[in-house]
Coordinates of C-alpha atoms in Angstrom, one line a residue:
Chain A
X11 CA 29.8 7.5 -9.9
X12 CA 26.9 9.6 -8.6
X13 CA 23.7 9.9 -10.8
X14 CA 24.1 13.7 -11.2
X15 CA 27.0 13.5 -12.3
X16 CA 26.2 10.2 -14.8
X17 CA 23.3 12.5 -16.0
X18 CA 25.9 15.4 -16.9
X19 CA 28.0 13.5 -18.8
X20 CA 24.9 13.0 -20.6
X21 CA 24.2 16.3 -21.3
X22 CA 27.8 17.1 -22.3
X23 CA 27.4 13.8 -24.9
X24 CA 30.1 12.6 -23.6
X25 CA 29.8 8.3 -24.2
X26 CA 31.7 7.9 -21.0
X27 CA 27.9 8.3 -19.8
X28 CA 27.2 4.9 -21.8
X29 CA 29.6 3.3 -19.7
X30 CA 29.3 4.7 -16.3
X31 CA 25.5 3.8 -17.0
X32 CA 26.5 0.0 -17.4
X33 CA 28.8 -0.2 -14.7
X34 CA 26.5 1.0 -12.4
X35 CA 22.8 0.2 -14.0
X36 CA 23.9 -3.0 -16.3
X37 CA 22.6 -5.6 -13.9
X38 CA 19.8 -3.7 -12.4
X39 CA 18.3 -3.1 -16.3
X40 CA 19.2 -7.1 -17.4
X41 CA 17.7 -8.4 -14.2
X42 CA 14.5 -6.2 -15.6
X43 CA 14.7 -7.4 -19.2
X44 CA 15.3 -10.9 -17.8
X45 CA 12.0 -11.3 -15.9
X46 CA 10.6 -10.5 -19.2
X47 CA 12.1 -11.9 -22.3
X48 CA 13.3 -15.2 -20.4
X49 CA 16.3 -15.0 -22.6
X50 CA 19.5 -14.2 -22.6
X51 CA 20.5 -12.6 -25.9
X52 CA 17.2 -10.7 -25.9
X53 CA 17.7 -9.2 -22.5
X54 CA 21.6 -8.0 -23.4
X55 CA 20.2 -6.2 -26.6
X56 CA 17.2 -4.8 -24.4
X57 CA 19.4 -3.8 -21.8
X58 CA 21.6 -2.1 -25.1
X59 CA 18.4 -0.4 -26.3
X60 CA 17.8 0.9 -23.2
X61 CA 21.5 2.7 -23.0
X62 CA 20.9 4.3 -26.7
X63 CA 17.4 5.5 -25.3
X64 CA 18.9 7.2 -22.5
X65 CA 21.2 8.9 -24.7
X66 CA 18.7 9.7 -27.3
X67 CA 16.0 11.4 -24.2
X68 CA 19.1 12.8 -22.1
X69 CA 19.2 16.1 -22.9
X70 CA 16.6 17.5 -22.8
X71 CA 15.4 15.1 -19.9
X72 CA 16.9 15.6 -16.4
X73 CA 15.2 12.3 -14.8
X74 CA 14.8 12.7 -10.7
X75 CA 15.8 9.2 -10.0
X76 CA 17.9 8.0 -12.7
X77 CA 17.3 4.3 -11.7
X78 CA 13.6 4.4 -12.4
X79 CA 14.5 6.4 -15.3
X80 CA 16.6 3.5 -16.8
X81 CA 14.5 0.6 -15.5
X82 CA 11.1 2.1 -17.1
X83 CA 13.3 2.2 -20.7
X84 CA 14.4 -1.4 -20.1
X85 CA 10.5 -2.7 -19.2
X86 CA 9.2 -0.7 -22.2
X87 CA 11.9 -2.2 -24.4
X88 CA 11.9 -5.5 -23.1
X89 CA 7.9 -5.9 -23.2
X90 CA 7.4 -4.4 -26.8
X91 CA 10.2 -6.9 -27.9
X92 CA 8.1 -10.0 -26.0
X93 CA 4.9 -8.7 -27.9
X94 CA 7.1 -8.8 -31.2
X95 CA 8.3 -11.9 -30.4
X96 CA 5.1 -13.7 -28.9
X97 CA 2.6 -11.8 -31.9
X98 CA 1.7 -15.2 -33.1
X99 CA 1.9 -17.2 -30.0
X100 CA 1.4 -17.2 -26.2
X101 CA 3.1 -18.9 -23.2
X102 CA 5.7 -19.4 -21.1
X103 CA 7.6 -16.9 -18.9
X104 CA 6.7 -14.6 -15.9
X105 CA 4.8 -12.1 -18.6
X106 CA 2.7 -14.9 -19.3
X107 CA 1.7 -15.6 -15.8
X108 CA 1.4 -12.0 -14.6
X109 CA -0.5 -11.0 -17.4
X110 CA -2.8 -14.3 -16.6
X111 CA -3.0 -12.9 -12.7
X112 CA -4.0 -9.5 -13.8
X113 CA -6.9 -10.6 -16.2
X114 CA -8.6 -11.5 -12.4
X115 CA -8.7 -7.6 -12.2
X116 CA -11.0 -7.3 -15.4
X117 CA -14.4 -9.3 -15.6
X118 CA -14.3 -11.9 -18.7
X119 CA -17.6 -9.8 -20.2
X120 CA -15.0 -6.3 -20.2
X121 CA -11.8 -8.0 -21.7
X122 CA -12.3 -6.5 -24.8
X123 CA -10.2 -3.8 -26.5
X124 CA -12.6 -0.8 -25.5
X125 CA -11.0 2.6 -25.6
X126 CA -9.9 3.5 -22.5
X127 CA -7.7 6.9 -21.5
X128 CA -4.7 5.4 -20.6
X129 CA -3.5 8.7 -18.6
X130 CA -6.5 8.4 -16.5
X131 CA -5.9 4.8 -15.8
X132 CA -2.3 5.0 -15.1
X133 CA -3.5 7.5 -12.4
X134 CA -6.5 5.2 -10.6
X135 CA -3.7 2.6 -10.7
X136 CA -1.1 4.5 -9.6
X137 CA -3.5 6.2 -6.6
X138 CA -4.4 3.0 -5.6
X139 CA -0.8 1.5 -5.6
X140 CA 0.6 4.2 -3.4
X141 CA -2.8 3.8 -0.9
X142 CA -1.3 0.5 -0.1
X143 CA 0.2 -0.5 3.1
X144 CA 4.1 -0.7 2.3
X145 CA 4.7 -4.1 2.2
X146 CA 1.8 -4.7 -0.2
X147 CA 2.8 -2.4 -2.4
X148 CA 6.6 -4.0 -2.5
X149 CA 5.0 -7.0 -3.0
X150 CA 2.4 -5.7 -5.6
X151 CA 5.4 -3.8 -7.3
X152 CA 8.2 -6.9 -7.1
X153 CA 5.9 -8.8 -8.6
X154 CA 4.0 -6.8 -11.7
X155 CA 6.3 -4.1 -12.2
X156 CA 9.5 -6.1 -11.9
X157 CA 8.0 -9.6 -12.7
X158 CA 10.1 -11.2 -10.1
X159 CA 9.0 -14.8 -9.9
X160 CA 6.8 -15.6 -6.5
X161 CA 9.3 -17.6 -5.1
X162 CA 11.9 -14.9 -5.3
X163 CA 9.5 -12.3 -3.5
X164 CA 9.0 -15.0 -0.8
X165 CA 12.6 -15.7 -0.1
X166 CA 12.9 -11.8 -0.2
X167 CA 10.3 -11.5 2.1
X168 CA 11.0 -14.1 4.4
X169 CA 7.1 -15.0 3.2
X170 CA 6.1 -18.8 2.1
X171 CA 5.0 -18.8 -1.4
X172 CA 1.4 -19.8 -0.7
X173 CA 1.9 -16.1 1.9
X174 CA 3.1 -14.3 -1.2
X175 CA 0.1 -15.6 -3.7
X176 CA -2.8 -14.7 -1.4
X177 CA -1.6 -11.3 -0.6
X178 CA -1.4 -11.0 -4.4
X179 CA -5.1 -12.5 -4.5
X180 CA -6.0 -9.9 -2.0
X181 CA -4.5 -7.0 -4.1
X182 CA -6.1 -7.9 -7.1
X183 CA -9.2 -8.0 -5.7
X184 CA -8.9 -4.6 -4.4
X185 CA -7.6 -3.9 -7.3
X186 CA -10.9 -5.2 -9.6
X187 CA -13.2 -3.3 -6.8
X188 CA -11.3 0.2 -7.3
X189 CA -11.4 -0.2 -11.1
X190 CA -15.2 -0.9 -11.0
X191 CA -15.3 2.0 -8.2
X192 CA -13.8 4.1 -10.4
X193 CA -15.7 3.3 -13.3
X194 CA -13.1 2.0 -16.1
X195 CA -14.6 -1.5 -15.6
Chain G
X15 CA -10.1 -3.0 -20.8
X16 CA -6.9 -5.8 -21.5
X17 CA -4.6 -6.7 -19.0
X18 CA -2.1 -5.3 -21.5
X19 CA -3.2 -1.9 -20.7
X20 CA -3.1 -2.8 -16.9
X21 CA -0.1 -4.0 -17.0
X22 CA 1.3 -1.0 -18.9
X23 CA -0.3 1.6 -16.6
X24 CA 1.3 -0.4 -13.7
X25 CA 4.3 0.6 -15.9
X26 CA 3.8 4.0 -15.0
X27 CA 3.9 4.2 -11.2
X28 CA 6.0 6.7 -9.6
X29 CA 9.2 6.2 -9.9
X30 CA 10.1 6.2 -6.4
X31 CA 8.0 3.7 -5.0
X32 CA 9.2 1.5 -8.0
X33 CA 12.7 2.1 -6.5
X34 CA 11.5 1.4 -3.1
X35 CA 10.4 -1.5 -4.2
X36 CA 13.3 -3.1 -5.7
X37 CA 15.7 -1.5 -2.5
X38 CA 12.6 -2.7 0.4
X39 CA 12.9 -6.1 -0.5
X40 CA 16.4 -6.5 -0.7
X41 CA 17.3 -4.6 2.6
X42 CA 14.4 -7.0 3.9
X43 CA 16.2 -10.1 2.9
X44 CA 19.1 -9.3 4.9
X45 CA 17.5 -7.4 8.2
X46 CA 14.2 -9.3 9.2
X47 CA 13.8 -7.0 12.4
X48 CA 11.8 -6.8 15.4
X49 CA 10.2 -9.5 17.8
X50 CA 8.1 -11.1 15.5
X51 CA 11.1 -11.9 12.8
X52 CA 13.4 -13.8 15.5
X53 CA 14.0 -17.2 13.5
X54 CA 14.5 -20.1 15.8
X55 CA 17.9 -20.4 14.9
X56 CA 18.4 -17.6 17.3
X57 CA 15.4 -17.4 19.3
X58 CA 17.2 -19.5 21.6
X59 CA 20.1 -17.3 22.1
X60 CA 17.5 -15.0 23.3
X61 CA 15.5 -17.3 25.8
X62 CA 17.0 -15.8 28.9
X63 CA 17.1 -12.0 27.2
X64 CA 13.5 -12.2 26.5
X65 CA 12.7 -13.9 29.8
X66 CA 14.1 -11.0 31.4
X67 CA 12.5 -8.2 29.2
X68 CA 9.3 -9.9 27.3
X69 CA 6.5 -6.9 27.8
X70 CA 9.6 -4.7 26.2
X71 CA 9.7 -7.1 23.5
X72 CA 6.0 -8.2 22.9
X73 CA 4.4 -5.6 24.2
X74 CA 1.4 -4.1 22.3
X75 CA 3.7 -1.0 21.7
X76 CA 6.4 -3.1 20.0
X77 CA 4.0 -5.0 17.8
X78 CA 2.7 -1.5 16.6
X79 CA 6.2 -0.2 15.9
X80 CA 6.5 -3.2 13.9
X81 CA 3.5 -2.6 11.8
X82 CA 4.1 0.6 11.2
X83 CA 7.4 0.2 10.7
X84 CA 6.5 -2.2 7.6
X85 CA 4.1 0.0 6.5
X86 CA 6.3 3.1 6.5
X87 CA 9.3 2.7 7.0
X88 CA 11.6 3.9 9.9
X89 CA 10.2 5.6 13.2
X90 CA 11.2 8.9 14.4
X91 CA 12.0 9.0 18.1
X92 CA 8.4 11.3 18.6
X93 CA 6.6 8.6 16.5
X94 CA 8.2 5.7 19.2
X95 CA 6.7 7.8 22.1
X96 CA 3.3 8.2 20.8
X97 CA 3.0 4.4 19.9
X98 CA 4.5 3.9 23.5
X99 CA 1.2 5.9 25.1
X100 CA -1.7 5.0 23.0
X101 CA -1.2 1.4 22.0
X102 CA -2.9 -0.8 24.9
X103 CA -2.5 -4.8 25.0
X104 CA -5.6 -6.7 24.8
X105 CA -4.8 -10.4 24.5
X106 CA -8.3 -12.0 24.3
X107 CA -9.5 -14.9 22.2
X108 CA -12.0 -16.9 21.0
X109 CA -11.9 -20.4 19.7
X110 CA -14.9 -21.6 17.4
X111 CA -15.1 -24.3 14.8
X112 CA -11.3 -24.7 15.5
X113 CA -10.5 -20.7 14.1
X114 CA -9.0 -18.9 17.0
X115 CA -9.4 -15.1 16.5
X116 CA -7.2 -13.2 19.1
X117 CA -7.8 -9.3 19.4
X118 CA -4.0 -8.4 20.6
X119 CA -4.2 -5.3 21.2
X120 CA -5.5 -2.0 20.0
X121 CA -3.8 1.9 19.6
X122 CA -5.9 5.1 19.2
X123 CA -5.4 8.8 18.9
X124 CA -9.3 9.4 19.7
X125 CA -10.3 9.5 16.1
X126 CA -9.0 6.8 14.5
X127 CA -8.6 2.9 16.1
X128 CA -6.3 0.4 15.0
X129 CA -7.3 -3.1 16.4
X130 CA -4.4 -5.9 16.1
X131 CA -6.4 -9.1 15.6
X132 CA -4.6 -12.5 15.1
X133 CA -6.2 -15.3 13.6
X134 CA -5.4 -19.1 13.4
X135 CA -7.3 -21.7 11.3
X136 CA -6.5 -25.2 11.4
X137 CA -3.6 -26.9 9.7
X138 CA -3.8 -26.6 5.8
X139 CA -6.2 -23.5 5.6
X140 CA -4.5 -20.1 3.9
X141 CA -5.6 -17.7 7.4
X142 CA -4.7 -14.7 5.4
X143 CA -8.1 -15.6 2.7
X144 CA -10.1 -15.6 6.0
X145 CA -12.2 -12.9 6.3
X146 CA -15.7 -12.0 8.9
X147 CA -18.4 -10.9 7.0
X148 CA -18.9 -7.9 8.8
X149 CA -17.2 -5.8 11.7
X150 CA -19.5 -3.9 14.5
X151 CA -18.0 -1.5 17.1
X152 CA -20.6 -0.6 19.6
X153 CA -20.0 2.0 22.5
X154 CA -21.9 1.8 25.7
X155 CA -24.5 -0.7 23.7
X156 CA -24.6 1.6 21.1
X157 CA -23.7 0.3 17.4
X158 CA -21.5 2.6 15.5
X159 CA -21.8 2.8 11.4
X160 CA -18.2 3.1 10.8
X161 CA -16.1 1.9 7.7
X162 CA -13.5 -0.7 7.9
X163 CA -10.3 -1.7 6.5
X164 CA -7.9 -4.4 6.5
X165 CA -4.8 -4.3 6.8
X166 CA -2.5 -7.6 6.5
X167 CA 1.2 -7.2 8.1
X168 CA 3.7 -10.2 8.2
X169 CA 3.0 -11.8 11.4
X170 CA 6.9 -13.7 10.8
X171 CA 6.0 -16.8 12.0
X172 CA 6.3 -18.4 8.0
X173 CA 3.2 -20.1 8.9
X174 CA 0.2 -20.4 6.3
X175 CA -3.0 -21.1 8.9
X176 CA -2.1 -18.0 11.1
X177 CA -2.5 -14.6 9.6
X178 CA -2.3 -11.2 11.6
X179 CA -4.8 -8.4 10.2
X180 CA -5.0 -4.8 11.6
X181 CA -8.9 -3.7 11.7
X182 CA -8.8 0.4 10.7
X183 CA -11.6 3.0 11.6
X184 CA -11.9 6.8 11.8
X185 CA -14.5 8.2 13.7
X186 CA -17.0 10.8 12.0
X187 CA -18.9 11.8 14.7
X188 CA -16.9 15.0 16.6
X189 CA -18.5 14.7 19.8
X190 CA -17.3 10.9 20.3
X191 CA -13.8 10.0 20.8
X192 CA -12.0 6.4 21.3
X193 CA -10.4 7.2 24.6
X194 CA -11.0 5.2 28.0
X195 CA -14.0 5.9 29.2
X196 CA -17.1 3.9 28.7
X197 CA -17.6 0.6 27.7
X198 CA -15.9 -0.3 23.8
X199 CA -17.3 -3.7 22.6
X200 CA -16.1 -5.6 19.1
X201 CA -18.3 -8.0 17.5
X202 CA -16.9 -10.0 14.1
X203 CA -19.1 -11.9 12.6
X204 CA -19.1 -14.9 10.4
X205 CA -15.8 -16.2 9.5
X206 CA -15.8 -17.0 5.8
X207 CA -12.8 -18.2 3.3
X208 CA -12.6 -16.1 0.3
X209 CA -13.0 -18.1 -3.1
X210 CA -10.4 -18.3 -5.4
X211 CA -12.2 -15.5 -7.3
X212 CA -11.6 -13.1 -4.3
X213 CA -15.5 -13.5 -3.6
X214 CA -16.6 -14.2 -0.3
X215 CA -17.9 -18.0 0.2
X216 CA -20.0 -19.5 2.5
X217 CA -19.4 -19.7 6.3
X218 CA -16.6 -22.0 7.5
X219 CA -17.7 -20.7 11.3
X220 CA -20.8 -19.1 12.3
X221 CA -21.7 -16.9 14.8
X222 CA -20.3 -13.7 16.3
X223 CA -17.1 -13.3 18.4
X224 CA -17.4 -10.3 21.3
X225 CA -14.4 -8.8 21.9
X226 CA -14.0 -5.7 24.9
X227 CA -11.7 -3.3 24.0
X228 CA -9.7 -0.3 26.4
X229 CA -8.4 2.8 24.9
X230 CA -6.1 5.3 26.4
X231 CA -6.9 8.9 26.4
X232 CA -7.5 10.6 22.9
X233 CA -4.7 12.7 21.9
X234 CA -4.2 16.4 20.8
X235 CA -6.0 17.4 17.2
X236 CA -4.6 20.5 15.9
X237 CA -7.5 22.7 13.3
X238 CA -5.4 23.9 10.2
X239 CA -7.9 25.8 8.5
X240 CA -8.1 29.9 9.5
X241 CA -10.5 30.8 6.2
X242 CA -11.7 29.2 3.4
X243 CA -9.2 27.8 0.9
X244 CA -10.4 27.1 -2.4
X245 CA -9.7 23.7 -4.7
X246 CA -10.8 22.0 -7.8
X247 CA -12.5 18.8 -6.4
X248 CA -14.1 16.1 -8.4
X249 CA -17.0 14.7 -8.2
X250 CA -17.8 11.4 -7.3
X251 CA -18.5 11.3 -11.5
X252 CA -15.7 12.6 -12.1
X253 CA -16.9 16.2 -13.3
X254 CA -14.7 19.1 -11.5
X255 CA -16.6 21.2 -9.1
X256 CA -15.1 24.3 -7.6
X257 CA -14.9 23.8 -3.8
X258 CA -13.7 25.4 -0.9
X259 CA -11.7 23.5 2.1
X260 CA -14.0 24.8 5.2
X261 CA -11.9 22.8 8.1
X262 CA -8.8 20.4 8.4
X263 CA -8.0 18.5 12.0
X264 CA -4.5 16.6 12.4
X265 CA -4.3 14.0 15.1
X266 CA -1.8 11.5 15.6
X267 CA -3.4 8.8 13.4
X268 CA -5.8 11.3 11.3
X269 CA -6.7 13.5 9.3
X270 CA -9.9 14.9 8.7
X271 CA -11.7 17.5 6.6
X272 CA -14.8 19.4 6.0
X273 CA -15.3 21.3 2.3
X274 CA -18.5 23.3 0.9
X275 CA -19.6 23.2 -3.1
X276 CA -22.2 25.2 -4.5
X277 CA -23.1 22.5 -7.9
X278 CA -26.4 20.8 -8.3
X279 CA -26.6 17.4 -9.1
X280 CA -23.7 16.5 -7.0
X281 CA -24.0 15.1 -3.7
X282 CA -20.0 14.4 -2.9
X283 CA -16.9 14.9 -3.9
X284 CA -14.0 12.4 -4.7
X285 CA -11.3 12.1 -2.2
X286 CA -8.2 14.3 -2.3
X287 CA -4.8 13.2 -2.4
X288 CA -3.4 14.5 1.4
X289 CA 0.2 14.0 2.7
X290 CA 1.7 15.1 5.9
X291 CA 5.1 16.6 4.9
X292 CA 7.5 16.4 8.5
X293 CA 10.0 19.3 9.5
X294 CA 12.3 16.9 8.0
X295 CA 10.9 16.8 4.7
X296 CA 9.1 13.2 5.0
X297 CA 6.4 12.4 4.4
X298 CA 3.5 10.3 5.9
X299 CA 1.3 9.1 3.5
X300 CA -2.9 8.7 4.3
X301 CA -4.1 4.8 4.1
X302 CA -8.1 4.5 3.4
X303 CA -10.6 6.9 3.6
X304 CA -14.0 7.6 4.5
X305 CA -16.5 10.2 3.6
X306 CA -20.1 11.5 3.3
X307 CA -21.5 14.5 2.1
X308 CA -19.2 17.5 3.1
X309 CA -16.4 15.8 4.8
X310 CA -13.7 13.0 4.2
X311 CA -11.3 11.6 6.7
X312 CA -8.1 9.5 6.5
X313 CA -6.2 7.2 8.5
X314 CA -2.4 7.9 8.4
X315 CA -0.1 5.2 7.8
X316 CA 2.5 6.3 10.7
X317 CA 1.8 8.4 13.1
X318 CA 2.5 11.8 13.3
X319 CA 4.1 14.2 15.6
X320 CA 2.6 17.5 15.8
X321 CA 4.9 19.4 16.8
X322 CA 7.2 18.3 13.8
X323 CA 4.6 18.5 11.0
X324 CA 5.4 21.1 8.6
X325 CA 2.4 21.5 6.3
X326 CA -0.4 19.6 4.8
X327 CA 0.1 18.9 0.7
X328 CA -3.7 19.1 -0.3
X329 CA -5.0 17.9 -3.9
X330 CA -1.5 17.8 -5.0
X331 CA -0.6 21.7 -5.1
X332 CA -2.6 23.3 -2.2
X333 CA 0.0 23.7 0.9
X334 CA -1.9 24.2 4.4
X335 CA 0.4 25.5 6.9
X336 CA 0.5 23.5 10.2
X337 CA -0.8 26.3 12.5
X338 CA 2.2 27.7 15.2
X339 CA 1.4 26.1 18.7

């Protein structure tokens, strides 16, 4: 079924829309949740949250690309139920080694939690994101947005894994220079 | 700042690029295209097809259409044409230390210069952490003080020591153009291997590597600006300054700008988002930019046809009209 017409069996609250949404979205949100909770269970009752969240923001949202819409949910579910999950301990899973990659964007004197205004940083990031040559910014975007595993990007990619981690390095690097540029570091 | 943060602002980038991303590498998994993605299962299908048509296949044109292709997707049959005239094969390199650096080939629009430059370190090095301390372009003797940046592309070959790197510039100067005539020389000097920290480290070769580069002839540049339009800049603080938008010039590769401000205490202003929307409602998006007081300019990611651009989207709500021919 087309999104359009998904999203207006949303806004006629019609639960057809809850299934329509799985048929066509089910894998794409568990592959999401997947990355991130390394678990099966947890990723089905993400992926389940993230239908009931839908339903809960459509009406009054229209979302432009329903997709995004849906995997933006499931990464926001999935990652608060990690933090809930990992509150005591750390380790193990792609969120663990992202998270360990992107602390090479922040200096070890600044990781500290310093009030920052999130809106403006989501903007430097996403501004410097969308300056990047395509491939990059699949790459960059497969890999911290999705957490896909690096070998999975490589095989994507037709990249060697060692390819895929020092175009990563290079990013990040840019990345820490723009955030200093920019002044949030 | 926590990587937490980071990695929920990541969270928040538009929506279509995210989609993009997911669709990109899928449809790359299945269609590795152009010359440089032949496997060797195939390649030797192809022996006696290639034999027959190789400057069609390898060509600096082809290699360009390939870069840009990865960097922006699909090329318009205009944006094919304009590759096909301005990108000119090079094809020389230098061995030192055991590092080959190869300038393949080079395409201009007169403003900007794109220089193709392959590099191969021995066995067991990652060539895509190699980097040369500094890049020189000098015309007729001259040294220019230009801005650089580097762009990586998939060179295909699955290789770790070789690495292919596009070198980007934008002219400032108005009177000076990258086109054919006098003499164009490239220096890189100082090949070093970035640390794991992303810092430069010491030398692993020495020395500079000369390169002589040809342009063709500098293409058309179209001004878009009829009277002053104003915007809310920012400065380079990040205080807003009223501003107005005194001249915009499209090329092929370019685009360039001039604005006026009347605040003390600021020297120059951020850069502003610009995106070329096409006829066809795409839209070609700007790679880095340069600037100094009073003026920015921006390489494009694809070219552009002119006679297809529809307007300019300035600062994210300011349309500039292209200008009927």
């Amino acid at each position: 079924m087309e999104d359009e017409k998904i999203i207006e069996l949303y806004w006629q609250r019609s639960e057809d829309a809850i299934c329509e949404t799985a048929a066509k979205y089910g894998n794409y949100c568990f592959s999401i949740a997947w990355n991130i909770l390394s678990d099966e269970e947890d990723a089905r009752e993400s992926v389940n949250d993230t239908y009931m969240g839908a339903w809960n923001a459509i009406p009054p949202h229209r979302p432009a690309v329903l997709a995004s819409f849906l995997g933006k949910i499931t990464r926001r579910v999935a990652i608060n139920r990690w933090q809930e999950k990992h509150a005591a301990k750390r380790g193990g899973g792609e969120v663990t080694l992202a998270l360990e990659e992107l602390t090479e964007c922040i200096p070890s004197d600044q990781r500290v939690e310093a009030q920052i205004e999130s809106v403006q940083l989501t903007q430097t990031v996403n501004a410097f994101v969308m300056a990047l040559p395509l491939t990059e910014r699949r790459v960059f975007l497969c890999r911290y947005w999705y957490l896909d595993p690096i070998r999975d990007i490589a095989e994507r990619y037709g990249f060697s894994e060692s390819k895929v981690k020092s175009m990563l390095h290079r990013i990040r690097h840019r990345l820490l220079m723009h955030l200093k540029k920019e002044g949030f570091l | 700042m926590t990587n937490l943060e980071l990695w929920e602002a990541i969270g928040e980038i538009d929506a279509e690029a995210v989609l993009d991303a997911r669709k990109g590498s899928m449809e790359r998994k299945t269609t590795l295209r152009g010359p440089k993605f032949i496997s060797a299962l195939v390649a030797a299908v192809l022996v006696v097809a290639m034999a027959v048509s190789t400057v069609a296949y390898y060509g600096a044109g082809d290699r360009f259409k390939a870069v840009f292709d990865q960097w922006g997707g699909d090329l318009s049959e205009g944006q094919n044409a304009f590759i096909e005239s301005a990108a000119v094969d090079v094809g020389e390199s230098v061995t030192k230390g055991g590092y080959t650096t190869t300038v393949a080939s080079v395409i201009s629009d007169g403003q900007t210069a794109m220089i193709e430059v392959s590099l191969a370190a021995p066995e067991g090095q990652f060539a895509l952490r190699l980097s040369f301390q500094e890049f020189v372009l000098s015309h007729n003797g001259e040294e220019l003080n230009l801005g650089w940046s580097v762009g990586v592309v998939d060179d295909g070959d699955g290789k770790d020591h070789t690495a292919t790197i596009i070198l980007t510039t934008v002219l400032e100067r108005s009177e000076l153009f990258f086109a054919g005539d006098g003499k164009w020389t490239l220096c890189l000097s100082n090949l070093r291997m970035e640390t794991e920290e992303g810092y430069l480290g010491d030398p692993v070769v020495e020395g500079d590597w000369y390169f002589d580069l040809t342009f063709s002839q500098a293409a058309d540049t179209v001004e878009l600006i009829t009277k002053p339009v104003a915007f809310e800049g920012r400065s380079d603080k990040g205080v807003p300054v009223s501003a107005r938008l005194t001249s915009m010039t499209l090329s092929a590769l370019t685009v360039k700008y001039t604005y006026e401000f009347d605040a003390e205490d600021v020297q120059i202003l951020g850069f502003e988002d610009v995106l070329v929307v096409m006829k066809d409602g795409s839209v070609v998006h700007c790679g880095s930019g340069w600037g100094s007081p009073g003026n920015a300019r921006y390489e494009l990611l694809q070219p552009i046809d002119l006679s297809e651009v529809d307007y300019v989207l300035f600062s994210e709500n300011i349309v500039i009209p292209m200008v009927s021919e």
